[in-house]
mmCIF file of C-alpha atoms and ligand atoms in Angstrom:
data_model
loop_
_atom_site.group_PDB
_atom_site.id
_atom_site.type_symbol
_atom_site.label_atom_id
_atom_site.label_comp_id
_atom_site.label_asym_id
_atom_site.label_seq_id
_atom_site.Cartn_x
_atom_site.Cartn_y
_atom_site.Cartn_z
ATOM 1 C CA MET A 1 -13.248 -21.192 7.344
ATOM 2 C CA GLY A 2 -10.396 -18.674 7.669
ATOM 3 C CA ALA A 3 -7.736 -17.137 5.409
ATOM 4 C CA LYS A 4 -3.956 -17.319 5.417
ATOM 5 C CA ILE A 5 -1.186 -15.842 3.326
ATOM 6 C CA LYS A 6 0.616 -18.747 1.673
ATOM 7 C CA GLY A 7 3.342 -16.597 0.139
ATOM 8 C CA LEU A 8 4.232 -13.281 -1.441
ATOM 9 C CA GLY A 9 6.005 -11.679 -4.380
ATOM 10 C CA HIS A 10 6.884 -8.178 -5.503
ATOM 11 C CA THR A 11 8.410 -6.026 -8.194
ATOM 12 C CA ILE A 12 9.662 -2.483 -8.533
ATOM 13 C CA PRO A 13 10.347 -0.450 -11.671
ATOM 14 C CA LYS A 14 13.953 -0.101 -12.852
ATOM 15 C CA LYS A 15 14.203 3.710 -12.782
ATOM 16 C CA LYS A 16 15.642 4.827 -9.434
ATOM 17 C CA ILE A 17 14.838 8.422 -8.496
ATOM 18 C CA SER A 18 17.054 10.163 -5.952
ATOM 19 C CA ASN A 19 16.057 13.292 -4.024
ATOM 20 C CA GLN A 20 18.465 15.191 -6.283
ATOM 21 C CA PHE A 21 16.107 14.443 -9.226
ATOM 22 C CA PHE A 22 13.567 16.948 -7.861
ATOM 23 C CA ILE A 23 16.206 19.634 -7.325
ATOM 24 C CA ASP A 24 17.420 19.085 -10.905
ATOM 25 C CA GLN A 25 13.794 19.552 -12.064
ATOM 26 C CA GLY A 26 13.869 23.012 -10.478
ATOM 27 C CA LEU A 27 11.879 22.202 -7.322
ATOM 28 C CA ASP A 28 12.632 24.347 -4.251
ATOM 29 C CA THR A 29 13.640 21.502 -1.946
ATOM 30 C CA SER A 30 16.750 19.749 -0.634
ATOM 31 C CA ASP A 31 18.002 16.248 0.050
ATOM 32 C CA GLU A 32 18.316 17.164 3.760
ATOM 33 C CA TRP A 33 14.698 18.402 4.021
ATOM 34 C CA ILE A 34 13.263 15.323 2.320
ATOM 35 C CA LYS A 35 15.380 12.897 4.397
ATOM 36 C CA GLU A 36 14.722 14.655 7.688
ATOM 37 C CA ARG A 37 10.960 15.291 7.203
ATOM 38 C CA THR A 38 10.033 12.029 5.443
ATOM 39 C CA GLY A 39 12.887 9.491 5.749
ATOM 40 C CA ILE A 40 12.849 9.005 1.965
ATOM 41 C CA GLU A 41 16.142 8.779 0.020
ATOM 42 C CA THR A 42 15.025 7.080 -3.191
ATOM 43 C CA ARG A 43 11.892 5.841 -4.936
ATOM 44 C CA TYR A 44 11.266 4.146 -8.307
ATOM 45 C CA PHE A 45 9.227 5.454 -11.252
ATOM 46 C CA THR A 46 7.669 3.513 -14.125
ATOM 47 C CA PRO A 47 8.319 4.819 -17.629
ATOM 48 C CA ASP A 48 5.503 6.073 -19.902
ATOM 49 C CA GLU A 49 3.558 3.219 -21.424
ATOM 50 C CA THR A 50 4.132 1.017 -18.384
ATOM 51 C CA GLY A 51 1.115 0.908 -16.124
ATOM 52 C CA SER A 52 -0.180 -0.726 -12.964
ATOM 53 C CA SER A 53 -1.218 -3.861 -14.875
ATOM 54 C CA ASP A 54 2.390 -4.415 -15.998
ATOM 55 C CA LEU A 55 3.780 -4.066 -12.466
ATOM 56 C CA GLY A 56 0.910 -6.068 -10.964
ATOM 57 C CA TYR A 57 1.498 -8.876 -13.471
ATOM 58 C CA GLU A 58 5.213 -9.077 -12.583
ATOM 59 C CA ALA A 59 4.396 -9.193 -8.854
ATOM 60 C CA ALA A 60 1.795 -11.916 -9.464
ATOM 61 C CA LEU A 61 4.337 -14.016 -11.387
ATOM 62 C CA ASP A 62 6.854 -13.641 -8.541
ATOM 63 C CA CYS A 63 4.204 -14.693 -6.012
ATOM 64 C CA LEU A 64 3.181 -17.752 -8.077
ATOM 65 C CA LYS A 65 6.851 -18.763 -8.405
ATOM 66 C CA ASN A 66 7.562 -18.297 -4.681
ATOM 67 C CA THR A 67 4.522 -20.354 -3.698
ATOM 68 C CA ASN A 68 5.073 -23.001 -6.362
ATOM 69 C CA THR A 69 1.530 -22.387 -7.608
ATOM 70 C CA ASP A 70 0.247 -22.962 -11.104
ATOM 71 C CA ILE A 71 -1.952 -20.189 -12.475
ATOM 72 C CA SER A 72 -4.707 -22.753 -13.100
ATOM 73 C CA GLU A 73 -5.118 -23.055 -9.305
ATOM 74 C CA ILE A 74 -6.101 -19.361 -8.924
ATOM 75 C CA ASP A 75 -9.852 -18.773 -8.784
ATOM 76 C CA LEU A 76 -10.110 -15.022 -8.059
ATOM 77 C CA ILE A 77 -7.941 -11.930 -8.649
ATOM 78 C CA LEU A 78 -8.345 -8.828 -6.464
ATOM 79 C CA VAL A 79 -6.328 -5.727 -7.299
ATOM 80 C CA ALA A 80 -6.026 -2.825 -4.882
ATOM 81 C CA THR A 81 -5.057 0.274 -6.838
ATOM 82 C CA SER A 82 -5.775 3.991 -7.221
ATOM 83 C CA THR A 83 -3.862 4.179 -10.480
ATOM 84 C CA PRO A 84 -5.645 1.796 -12.851
ATOM 85 C CA ASP A 85 -4.270 1.622 -16.423
ATOM 86 C CA HIS A 86 -7.560 3.139 -17.616
ATOM 87 C CA ASN A 87 -9.614 5.766 -15.812
ATOM 88 C CA ALA A 88 -12.755 3.658 -15.597
ATOM 89 C CA PHE A 89 -12.607 0.373 -17.441
ATOM 90 C CA PRO A 90 -11.419 -2.213 -18.131
ATOM 91 C CA SER A 91 -10.261 -2.849 -14.592
ATOM 92 C CA THR A 92 -6.577 -3.442 -13.931
ATOM 93 C CA ALA A 93 -7.553 -6.837 -12.480
ATOM 94 C CA CYS A 94 -8.993 -7.891 -15.865
ATOM 95 C CA LEU A 95 -5.830 -6.741 -17.653
ATOM 96 C CA ILE A 96 -3.656 -8.729 -15.228
ATOM 97 C CA GLN A 97 -5.940 -11.749 -15.632
ATOM 98 C CA GLU A 98 -5.440 -11.615 -19.408
ATOM 99 C CA LYS A 99 -1.630 -11.326 -19.035
ATOM 100 C CA LEU A 100 -1.625 -14.307 -16.658
ATOM 101 C CA GLY A 101 -3.768 -16.301 -19.083
ATOM 102 C CA CYS A 102 -6.459 -17.363 -16.649
ATOM 103 C CA ASN A 103 -9.620 -16.135 -18.348
ATOM 104 C CA ASN A 104 -13.069 -16.871 -16.924
ATOM 105 C CA ILE A 105 -12.187 -16.431 -13.260
ATOM 106 C CA PRO A 106 -13.569 -13.313 -11.533
ATOM 107 C CA ALA A 107 -11.241 -10.313 -11.336
ATOM 108 C CA PHE A 108 -11.937 -6.838 -10.013
ATOM 109 C CA ASP A 109 -10.287 -3.711 -8.595
ATOM 110 C CA ILE A 110 -10.664 -2.281 -5.104
ATOM 111 C CA SER A 111 -10.285 1.458 -4.571
ATOM 112 C CA ALA A 112 -9.258 2.377 -1.037
ATOM 113 C CA ALA A 113 -6.018 4.310 -1.714
ATOM 114 C CA CYS A 114 -3.199 3.391 0.677
ATOM 115 C CA SER A 115 -5.509 1.121 2.733
ATOM 116 C CA GLY A 116 -6.236 -0.894 -0.406
ATOM 117 C CA PHE A 117 -4.248 -3.993 0.523
ATOM 118 C CA CYS A 118 -6.027 -4.345 3.908
ATOM 119 C CA TYR A 119 -9.380 -3.828 2.157
ATOM 120 C CA ALA A 120 -8.485 -6.480 -0.461
ATOM 121 C CA LEU A 121 -7.299 -8.979 2.171
ATOM 122 C CA THR A 122 -10.559 -8.583 4.077
ATOM 123 C CA THR A 123 -12.515 -9.021 0.830
ATOM 124 C CA ALA A 124 -10.530 -12.208 0.108
ATOM 125 C CA GLU A 125 -11.361 -13.479 3.601
ATOM 126 C CA GLY A 126 -15.070 -13.023 2.819
ATOM 127 C CA PHE A 127 -14.817 -14.879 -0.496
ATOM 128 C CA LEU A 128 -12.932 -17.781 1.137
ATOM 129 C CA ALA A 129 -15.605 -18.002 3.828
ATOM 130 C CA THR A 130 -18.234 -18.713 1.137
ATOM 131 C CA GLN A 131 -16.221 -21.863 0.292
ATOM 132 C CA LYS A 132 -16.599 -21.099 -3.429
ATOM 133 C CA HIS A 133 -12.987 -19.945 -3.762
ATOM 134 C CA LYS A 134 -9.742 -21.578 -2.656
ATOM 135 C CA ASN A 135 -6.768 -19.602 -3.972
ATOM 136 C CA ILE A 136 -7.027 -15.830 -4.305
ATOM 137 C CA LEU A 137 -4.348 -13.562 -5.741
ATOM 138 C CA VAL A 138 -4.430 -10.285 -3.843
ATOM 139 C CA ILE A 139 -2.358 -7.644 -5.593
ATOM 140 C CA GLY A 140 -1.483 -4.164 -4.310
ATOM 141 C CA VAL A 141 -0.123 -1.912 -7.040
ATOM 142 C CA ASP A 142 0.220 1.797 -7.648
ATOM 143 C CA CYS A 143 2.074 4.171 -9.951
ATOM 144 C CA LEU A 144 1.481 7.396 -8.034
ATOM 145 C CA SER A 145 4.293 9.060 -10.001
ATOM 146 C CA LYS A 146 1.762 9.201 -12.860
ATOM 147 C CA ILE A 147 -0.740 11.273 -10.861
ATOM 148 C CA SER A 148 1.704 13.489 -8.923
ATOM 149 C CA ASN A 149 2.160 17.163 -9.664
ATOM 150 C CA MET A 150 5.920 17.416 -10.141
ATOM 151 C CA GLU A 151 5.701 21.144 -9.304
ATOM 152 C CA ASP A 152 4.171 20.513 -5.858
ATOM 153 C CA ARG A 153 7.020 19.934 -3.420
ATOM 154 C CA GLY A 154 4.585 18.947 -0.648
ATOM 155 C CA THR A 155 3.509 15.782 -2.490
ATOM 156 C CA CYS A 156 5.686 14.708 -5.442
ATOM 157 C CA ILE A 157 8.741 13.902 -3.317
ATOM 158 C CA LEU A 158 6.761 11.328 -1.317
ATOM 159 C CA PHE A 159 5.549 8.884 -3.928
ATOM 160 C CA GLY A 160 7.059 5.944 -5.774
ATOM 161 C CA ASP A 161 5.731 3.101 -7.914
ATOM 162 C CA GLY A 162 5.642 -0.599 -7.052
ATOM 163 C CA ALA A 163 3.586 -3.765 -6.813
ATOM 164 C CA ALA A 164 3.313 -6.778 -4.543
ATOM 165 C CA ALA A 165 1.074 -9.823 -4.482
ATOM 166 C CA ALA A 166 -0.055 -12.328 -1.873
ATOM 167 C CA LEU A 167 -1.530 -15.755 -2.408
ATOM 168 C CA VAL A 168 -4.400 -16.015 0.066
ATOM 169 C CA THR A 169 -5.758 -19.493 0.711
ATOM 170 C CA LYS A 170 -8.276 -21.005 3.098
ATOM 171 C CA THR A 171 -7.475 -22.614 6.411
ATOM 172 C CA ALA A 172 -9.709 -24.593 8.741
ATOM 173 C CA ASP A 173 -7.566 -23.615 11.759
ATOM 174 C CA LYS A 174 -8.978 -20.425 13.388
ATOM 175 C CA ASN A 175 -5.688 -19.994 15.267
ATOM 176 C CA GLU A 176 -3.563 -19.346 12.162
ATOM 177 C CA GLY A 177 -3.509 -16.927 9.271
ATOM 178 C CA VAL A 178 -5.732 -13.851 9.529
ATOM 179 C CA ILE A 179 -6.836 -13.888 13.173
ATOM 180 C CA PHE A 180 -8.419 -10.418 13.087
ATOM 181 C CA SER A 181 -9.354 -7.838 10.478
ATOM 182 C CA THR A 182 -11.248 -4.596 10.354
ATOM 183 C CA ILE A 183 -11.707 -1.997 7.612
ATOM 184 C CA LYS A 184 -13.210 1.439 8.175
ATOM 185 C CA ALA A 185 -13.726 4.797 6.473
ATOM 186 C CA ASN A 186 -14.637 8.382 7.322
ATOM 187 C CA GLY A 187 -15.794 10.256 4.231
ATOM 188 C CA SER A 188 -15.982 13.556 6.129
ATOM 189 C CA LEU A 189 -12.178 13.655 5.773
ATOM 190 C CA ALA A 190 -12.303 13.110 1.989
ATOM 191 C CA ASN A 191 -10.926 16.576 1.257
ATOM 192 C CA ILE A 192 -7.617 16.206 3.123
ATOM 193 C CA LEU A 193 -6.226 13.960 0.390
ATOM 194 C CA GLN A 194 -7.775 13.981 -3.048
ATOM 195 C CA ILE A 195 -7.518 14.357 -6.785
ATOM 196 C CA PRO A 196 -9.980 17.245 -7.042
ATOM 197 C CA LYS A 197 -10.869 17.126 -10.738
ATOM 198 C CA GLY A 198 -10.729 15.056 -13.896
ATOM 199 C CA GLY A 199 -13.378 12.529 -12.804
ATOM 200 C CA SER A 200 -17.118 12.357 -13.558
ATOM 201 C CA LYS A 201 -17.987 15.428 -11.454
ATOM 202 C CA TYR A 202 -15.456 17.683 -13.162
ATOM 203 C CA PRO A 203 -14.529 15.952 -16.426
ATOM 204 C CA PHE A 204 -11.017 16.599 -17.672
ATOM 205 C CA ASN A 205 -10.623 19.738 -19.799
ATOM 206 C CA GLU A 206 -8.033 22.363 -20.670
ATOM 207 C CA THR A 207 -8.701 24.476 -17.554
ATOM 208 C CA ILE A 208 -8.154 21.446 -15.324
ATOM 209 C CA ALA A 209 -4.953 20.635 -17.217
ATOM 210 C CA LYS A 210 -3.748 24.210 -16.664
ATOM 211 C CA GLU A 211 -4.694 24.222 -12.949
ATOM 212 C CA LYS A 212 -3.161 20.739 -12.564
ATOM 213 C CA SER A 213 -6.166 19.814 -10.424
ATOM 214 C CA HIS A 214 -6.168 16.283 -11.891
ATOM 215 C CA PHE A 215 -3.142 15.543 -9.706
ATOM 216 C CA ILE A 216 -2.853 14.601 -6.004
ATOM 217 C CA GLU A 217 -3.590 17.416 -3.531
ATOM 218 C CA MET A 218 -2.962 16.849 0.140
ATOM 219 C CA ASP A 219 -3.234 18.696 3.427
ATOM 220 C CA GLY A 220 -0.053 17.000 4.663
ATOM 221 C CA SER A 221 -0.254 17.992 8.290
ATOM 222 C CA ALA A 222 -3.954 16.959 8.595
ATOM 223 C CA VAL A 223 -3.135 13.553 7.084
ATOM 224 C CA PHE A 224 -0.136 13.270 9.391
ATOM 225 C CA LYS A 225 -2.214 13.892 12.546
ATOM 226 C CA GLN A 226 -5.217 11.757 11.510
ATOM 227 C CA ALA A 227 -2.996 8.824 10.502
ATOM 228 C CA ILE A 228 -1.281 8.657 13.894
ATOM 229 C CA LYS A 229 -4.480 9.161 15.926
ATOM 230 C CA ILE A 230 -6.548 6.611 13.997
ATOM 231 C CA VAL A 231 -3.896 3.903 13.567
ATOM 232 C CA VAL A 232 -2.765 3.914 17.195
ATOM 233 C CA SER A 233 -6.302 3.751 18.565
ATOM 234 C CA GLU A 234 -7.417 1.099 16.030
ATOM 235 C CA ILE A 235 -4.399 -1.157 16.686
ATOM 236 C CA LYS A 236 -4.988 -0.958 20.463
ATOM 237 C CA GLN A 237 -8.704 -1.807 20.090
ATOM 238 C CA SER A 238 -7.956 -4.624 17.624
ATOM 239 C CA LEU A 239 -5.434 -6.277 19.946
ATOM 240 C CA VAL A 240 -7.770 -6.032 22.951
ATOM 241 C CA SER A 241 -10.606 -7.622 20.970
ATOM 242 C CA ILE A 242 -8.539 -10.809 20.511
ATOM 243 C CA ASN A 243 -6.990 -10.759 23.991
ATOM 244 C CA LEU A 244 -3.542 -9.672 22.815
ATOM 245 C CA SER A 245 -1.441 -6.659 23.769
ATOM 246 C CA THR A 246 1.322 -4.656 22.103
ATOM 247 C CA ASP A 247 3.840 -6.996 23.770
ATOM 248 C CA ASN A 248 2.531 -9.823 21.577
ATOM 249 C CA ILE A 249 3.392 -8.012 18.344
ATOM 250 C CA ASP A 250 6.407 -9.511 16.564
ATOM 251 C CA TYR A 251 6.166 -7.195 13.549
ATOM 252 C CA LEU A 252 4.191 -4.067 12.729
ATOM 253 C CA ILE A 253 3.879 -3.225 9.040
ATOM 254 C CA CYS A 254 2.230 0.149 8.536
ATOM 255 C CA HIS A 255 1.541 1.872 5.256
ATOM 256 C CA GLN A 256 4.875 3.501 4.400
ATOM 257 C CA ALA A 257 3.776 7.152 4.293
ATOM 258 C CA ASN A 258 6.430 9.011 6.240
ATOM 259 C CA GLN A 259 9.139 7.688 8.601
ATOM 260 C CA ARG A 260 8.087 10.268 11.214
ATOM 261 C CA ILE A 261 4.517 8.885 11.175
ATOM 262 C CA LEU A 262 5.872 5.348 11.670
ATOM 263 C CA ASP A 263 8.133 6.486 14.538
ATOM 264 C CA ARG A 264 5.248 8.287 16.282
ATOM 265 C CA ILE A 265 2.977 5.248 15.933
ATOM 266 C CA CYS A 266 5.678 3.071 17.559
ATOM 267 C CA ASP A 267 6.254 5.627 20.336
ATOM 268 C CA ASN A 268 2.521 5.899 21.091
ATOM 269 C CA LEU A 269 2.151 2.104 21.130
ATOM 270 C CA LYS A 270 5.383 1.785 23.176
ATOM 271 C CA LEU A 271 6.555 -0.677 20.518
ATOM 272 C CA PRO A 272 10.335 -1.096 20.011
ATOM 273 C CA LYS A 273 11.276 0.461 16.647
ATOM 274 C CA GLN A 274 13.017 -2.729 15.470
ATOM 275 C CA LYS A 275 9.596 -4.435 15.409
ATOM 276 C CA CYS A 276 8.349 -1.947 12.835
ATOM 277 C CA ILE A 277 9.277 -3.076 9.326
ATOM 278 C CA THR A 278 10.093 -0.089 7.119
ATOM 279 C CA ASN A 279 11.405 0.365 3.599
ATOM 280 C CA ILE A 280 10.259 3.928 2.971
ATOM 281 C CA LYS A 281 13.909 5.054 2.746
ATOM 282 C CA THR A 282 14.313 3.053 -0.482
ATOM 283 C CA PHE A 283 10.841 2.953 -2.065
ATOM 284 C CA GLY A 284 8.980 6.036 -0.764
ATOM 285 C CA ASN A 285 5.193 5.818 -0.464
ATOM 286 C CA THR A 286 3.936 3.206 -2.956
ATOM 287 C CA SER A 287 0.307 3.487 -1.754
ATOM 288 C CA ALA A 288 -1.618 0.184 -2.135
ATOM 289 C CA ALA A 289 1.677 -1.655 -2.752
ATOM 290 C CA SER A 290 3.454 -0.395 0.339
ATOM 291 C CA ILE A 291 2.281 -2.942 2.948
ATOM 292 C CA PRO A 292 2.625 -6.089 0.783
ATOM 293 C CA LEU A 293 5.923 -4.782 -0.637
ATOM 294 C CA ALA A 294 7.362 -4.347 2.860
ATOM 295 C CA MET A 295 6.004 -7.780 3.828
ATOM 296 C CA SER A 296 7.298 -9.534 0.735
ATOM 297 C CA GLU A 297 10.740 -7.919 0.900
ATOM 298 C CA PHE A 298 11.133 -8.765 4.591
ATOM 299 C CA HIS A 299 9.935 -12.344 4.086
ATOM 300 C CA LYS A 300 12.337 -12.823 1.175
ATOM 301 C CA ASN A 301 15.352 -11.428 3.052
ATOM 302 C CA HIS A 302 14.686 -12.615 6.613
ATOM 303 C CA GLY A 303 11.625 -14.875 6.627
ATOM 304 C CA PHE A 304 8.681 -14.711 9.007
ATOM 305 C CA LYS A 305 8.621 -17.595 11.500
ATOM 306 C CA LYS A 306 5.675 -19.866 12.291
ATOM 307 C CA GLY A 307 3.651 -18.235 15.064
ATOM 308 C CA ASP A 308 4.853 -14.651 14.412
ATOM 309 C CA ILE A 309 2.142 -12.101 15.158
ATOM 310 C CA ILE A 310 2.186 -9.558 12.331
ATOM 311 C CA VAL A 311 0.028 -6.440 12.483
ATOM 312 C CA LEU A 312 -0.735 -4.713 9.164
ATOM 313 C CA ALA A 313 -2.031 -1.136 9.387
ATOM 314 C CA GLY A 314 -3.225 0.689 6.286
ATOM 315 C CA PHE A 315 -4.440 4.288 6.120
ATOM 316 C CA GLY A 316 -5.027 6.694 3.273
ATOM 317 C CA ALA A 317 -7.329 8.794 1.154
ATOM 318 C CA GLY A 318 -11.043 8.495 1.755
ATOM 319 C CA PHE A 319 -10.180 8.682 4.663
ATOM 320 C CA THR A 320 -9.837 4.908 4.889
ATOM 321 C CA TRP A 321 -8.008 2.595 7.238
ATOM 322 C CA GLY A 322 -7.715 -1.089 7.977
ATOM 323 C CA ILE A 323 -5.992 -3.391 10.456
ATOM 324 C CA THR A 324 -5.191 -7.034 9.709
ATOM 325 C CA ILE A 325 -3.584 -9.249 12.356
ATOM 326 C CA ILE A 326 -1.882 -12.382 11.074
ATOM 327 C CA LYS A 327 -0.460 -15.386 12.906
ATOM 328 C CA TRP A 328 2.126 -16.613 10.419
ATOM 329 C CA THR A 329 2.056 -20.258 9.436
HETATM 330 N N1 ACO B 401 11.049 20.705 0.518
HETATM 331 C C1 ACO B 401 11.244 21.800 1.257
HETATM 332 N N2 ACO B 401 10.267 22.395 1.958
HETATM 333 C C2 ACO B 401 9.042 21.846 1.904
HETATM 334 C C3 ACO B 401 8.762 20.692 1.145
HETATM 335 C C4 ACO B 401 9.827 20.121 0.432
HETATM 336 N N3 ACO B 401 9.681 19.027 -0.329
HETATM 337 N N4 ACO B 401 7.470 20.371 1.308
HETATM 338 C C5 ACO B 401 6.929 21.297 2.131
HETATM 339 N N5 ACO B 401 7.877 22.191 2.482
HETATM 340 C C6 ACO B 401 7.750 23.372 3.334
HETATM 341 C C7 ACO B 401 6.345 23.917 3.390
HETATM 342 O O1 ACO B 401 6.067 24.740 2.274
HETATM 343 C C8 ACO B 401 6.377 24.682 4.679
HETATM 344 O O2 ACO B 401 7.003 25.913 4.450
HETATM 345 P P1 ACO B 401 6.462 27.254 5.205
HETATM 346 O O3 ACO B 401 6.662 26.978 6.681
HETATM 347 O O4 ACO B 401 7.339 28.320 4.642
HETATM 348 O O5 ACO B 401 5.020 27.371 4.824
HETATM 349 C C9 ACO B 401 7.294 23.841 5.571
HETATM 350 O O6 ACO B 401 8.046 23.003 4.667
HETATM 351 C C10 ACO B 401 6.566 22.969 6.536
HETATM 352 O O7 ACO B 401 5.465 22.358 5.837
HETATM 353 P P2 ACO B 401 4.598 21.238 6.453
HETATM 354 O O8 ACO B 401 3.552 20.778 5.456
HETATM 355 O O9 ACO B 401 4.137 21.647 7.815
HETATM 356 O O10 ACO B 401 5.734 20.091 6.581
HETATM 357 P P3 ACO B 401 5.623 18.716 7.313
HETATM 358 O O11 ACO B 401 6.728 18.589 8.257
HETATM 359 O O12 ACO B 401 4.215 18.437 7.784
HETATM 360 O O13 ACO B 401 5.941 17.705 6.120
HETATM 361 C C11 ACO B 401 4.770 16.196 4.689
HETATM 362 C C12 ACO B 401 5.119 17.650 4.970
HETATM 363 C C13 ACO B 401 6.053 15.437 4.418
HETATM 364 C C14 ACO B 401 3.884 16.143 3.456
HETATM 365 C C15 ACO B 401 4.046 15.598 5.912
HETATM 366 O O14 ACO B 401 3.015 16.434 6.328
HETATM 367 C C16 ACO B 401 3.461 14.231 5.648
HETATM 368 O O15 ACO B 401 4.165 13.264 5.449
HETATM 369 N N6 ACO B 401 2.137 14.118 5.730
HETATM 370 C C17 ACO B 401 1.471 12.833 5.613
HETATM 371 C C18 ACO B 401 1.496 12.291 4.214
HETATM 372 C C19 ACO B 401 0.822 10.951 4.233
HETATM 373 O O16 ACO B 401 0.780 10.250 5.223
HETATM 374 N N7 ACO B 401 0.230 10.538 3.159
HETATM 375 C C20 ACO B 401 -0.390 9.198 3.293
HETATM 376 C C21 ACO B 401 -1.429 8.957 2.494
HETATM 377 S S1 ACO B 401 -0.961 8.925 0.810
HETATM 378 C C22 ACO B 401 -2.352 8.254 0.043
HETATM 379 O O17 ACO B 401 -3.278 7.797 0.622
HETATM 380 C C23 ACO B 401 -2.356 8.309 -1.490
#
């Protein structure tokens, strides 16, 4: 028994943040630098008192509407996020479940940073294979604006908030839906992208607040190099393992981290740039939401066609990565 994406939905917060916002905040940066080095022109931030569960709920509603699905048909909720409403519990998945009004079905969060959606899709595949579940809501949501140091020009300009959801259902046809998936991690690279303190090892205190070490810290150029090396090699291996080649790709949807990373991945794969779906210019890096958001937006505006080969490539903190290859139905 396999898995397929029946439909998608997404939402973004209302507050649009231009590059000028950071200059107005006193940051030593420029619109030209941000555009040229990242491809980002705008991103969206959630206001205080709006969290990942609120965005995730809106995306779930949009997905249910687009797939003409009643909430009573959903039997599992998986939420990929690094910015849960609460630091430990309750999970964001439980909060979304309560908002949707479908108590008593299992709901849990998956923490794999920007690879979260690929990790959650692969988890959904496993649950569908047990035949105990039929309709799984897979939600990717993050509000990285809430954990960004607005004084660190190397990180805060990159991130935006957003959410997207996919309805993942079972299929008996092995030649449709998810035709390949792999998820991997390399913890020896944990320190290149992390929130150093404020967790159980270094509980939050005044010193941490002063140091701002409870915010994202990143070795940008290490992440840049690792992302390209790992994603290119993993996509090539994945295609070979199912007797496909780069020529068979109709669409590549990578985690939207930096336009230059996406361009390099295409160059190294010798993939025409128009096959790479990007929306980083508008939304920035929305972490676990970025792949499903790009998918959902493209599907809404253009529509995938039956038989399209879509390669999803997630990568992010951990270091984690995941490739999912879909034959659209
Ligand atoms: N404005 C102006 N100058 C800046 C800015 C800025 N916003 N940010 C950095 N600079 C400066 C640096 O201080 C440095 O100055 P120096 O030469 O005087 O020291 C110079 O620009 C070059 O810095 P680099 O870090 O080498 O710049 P780079 O071209 O690598 O761009 C960036 C930095 C955008 C962060 C890039 O490395 C990147 O995108 N890395 C990958 C990020 C990523 O993929 N994250 C994904 C995972 S996110 C997740 O999992 C949560």
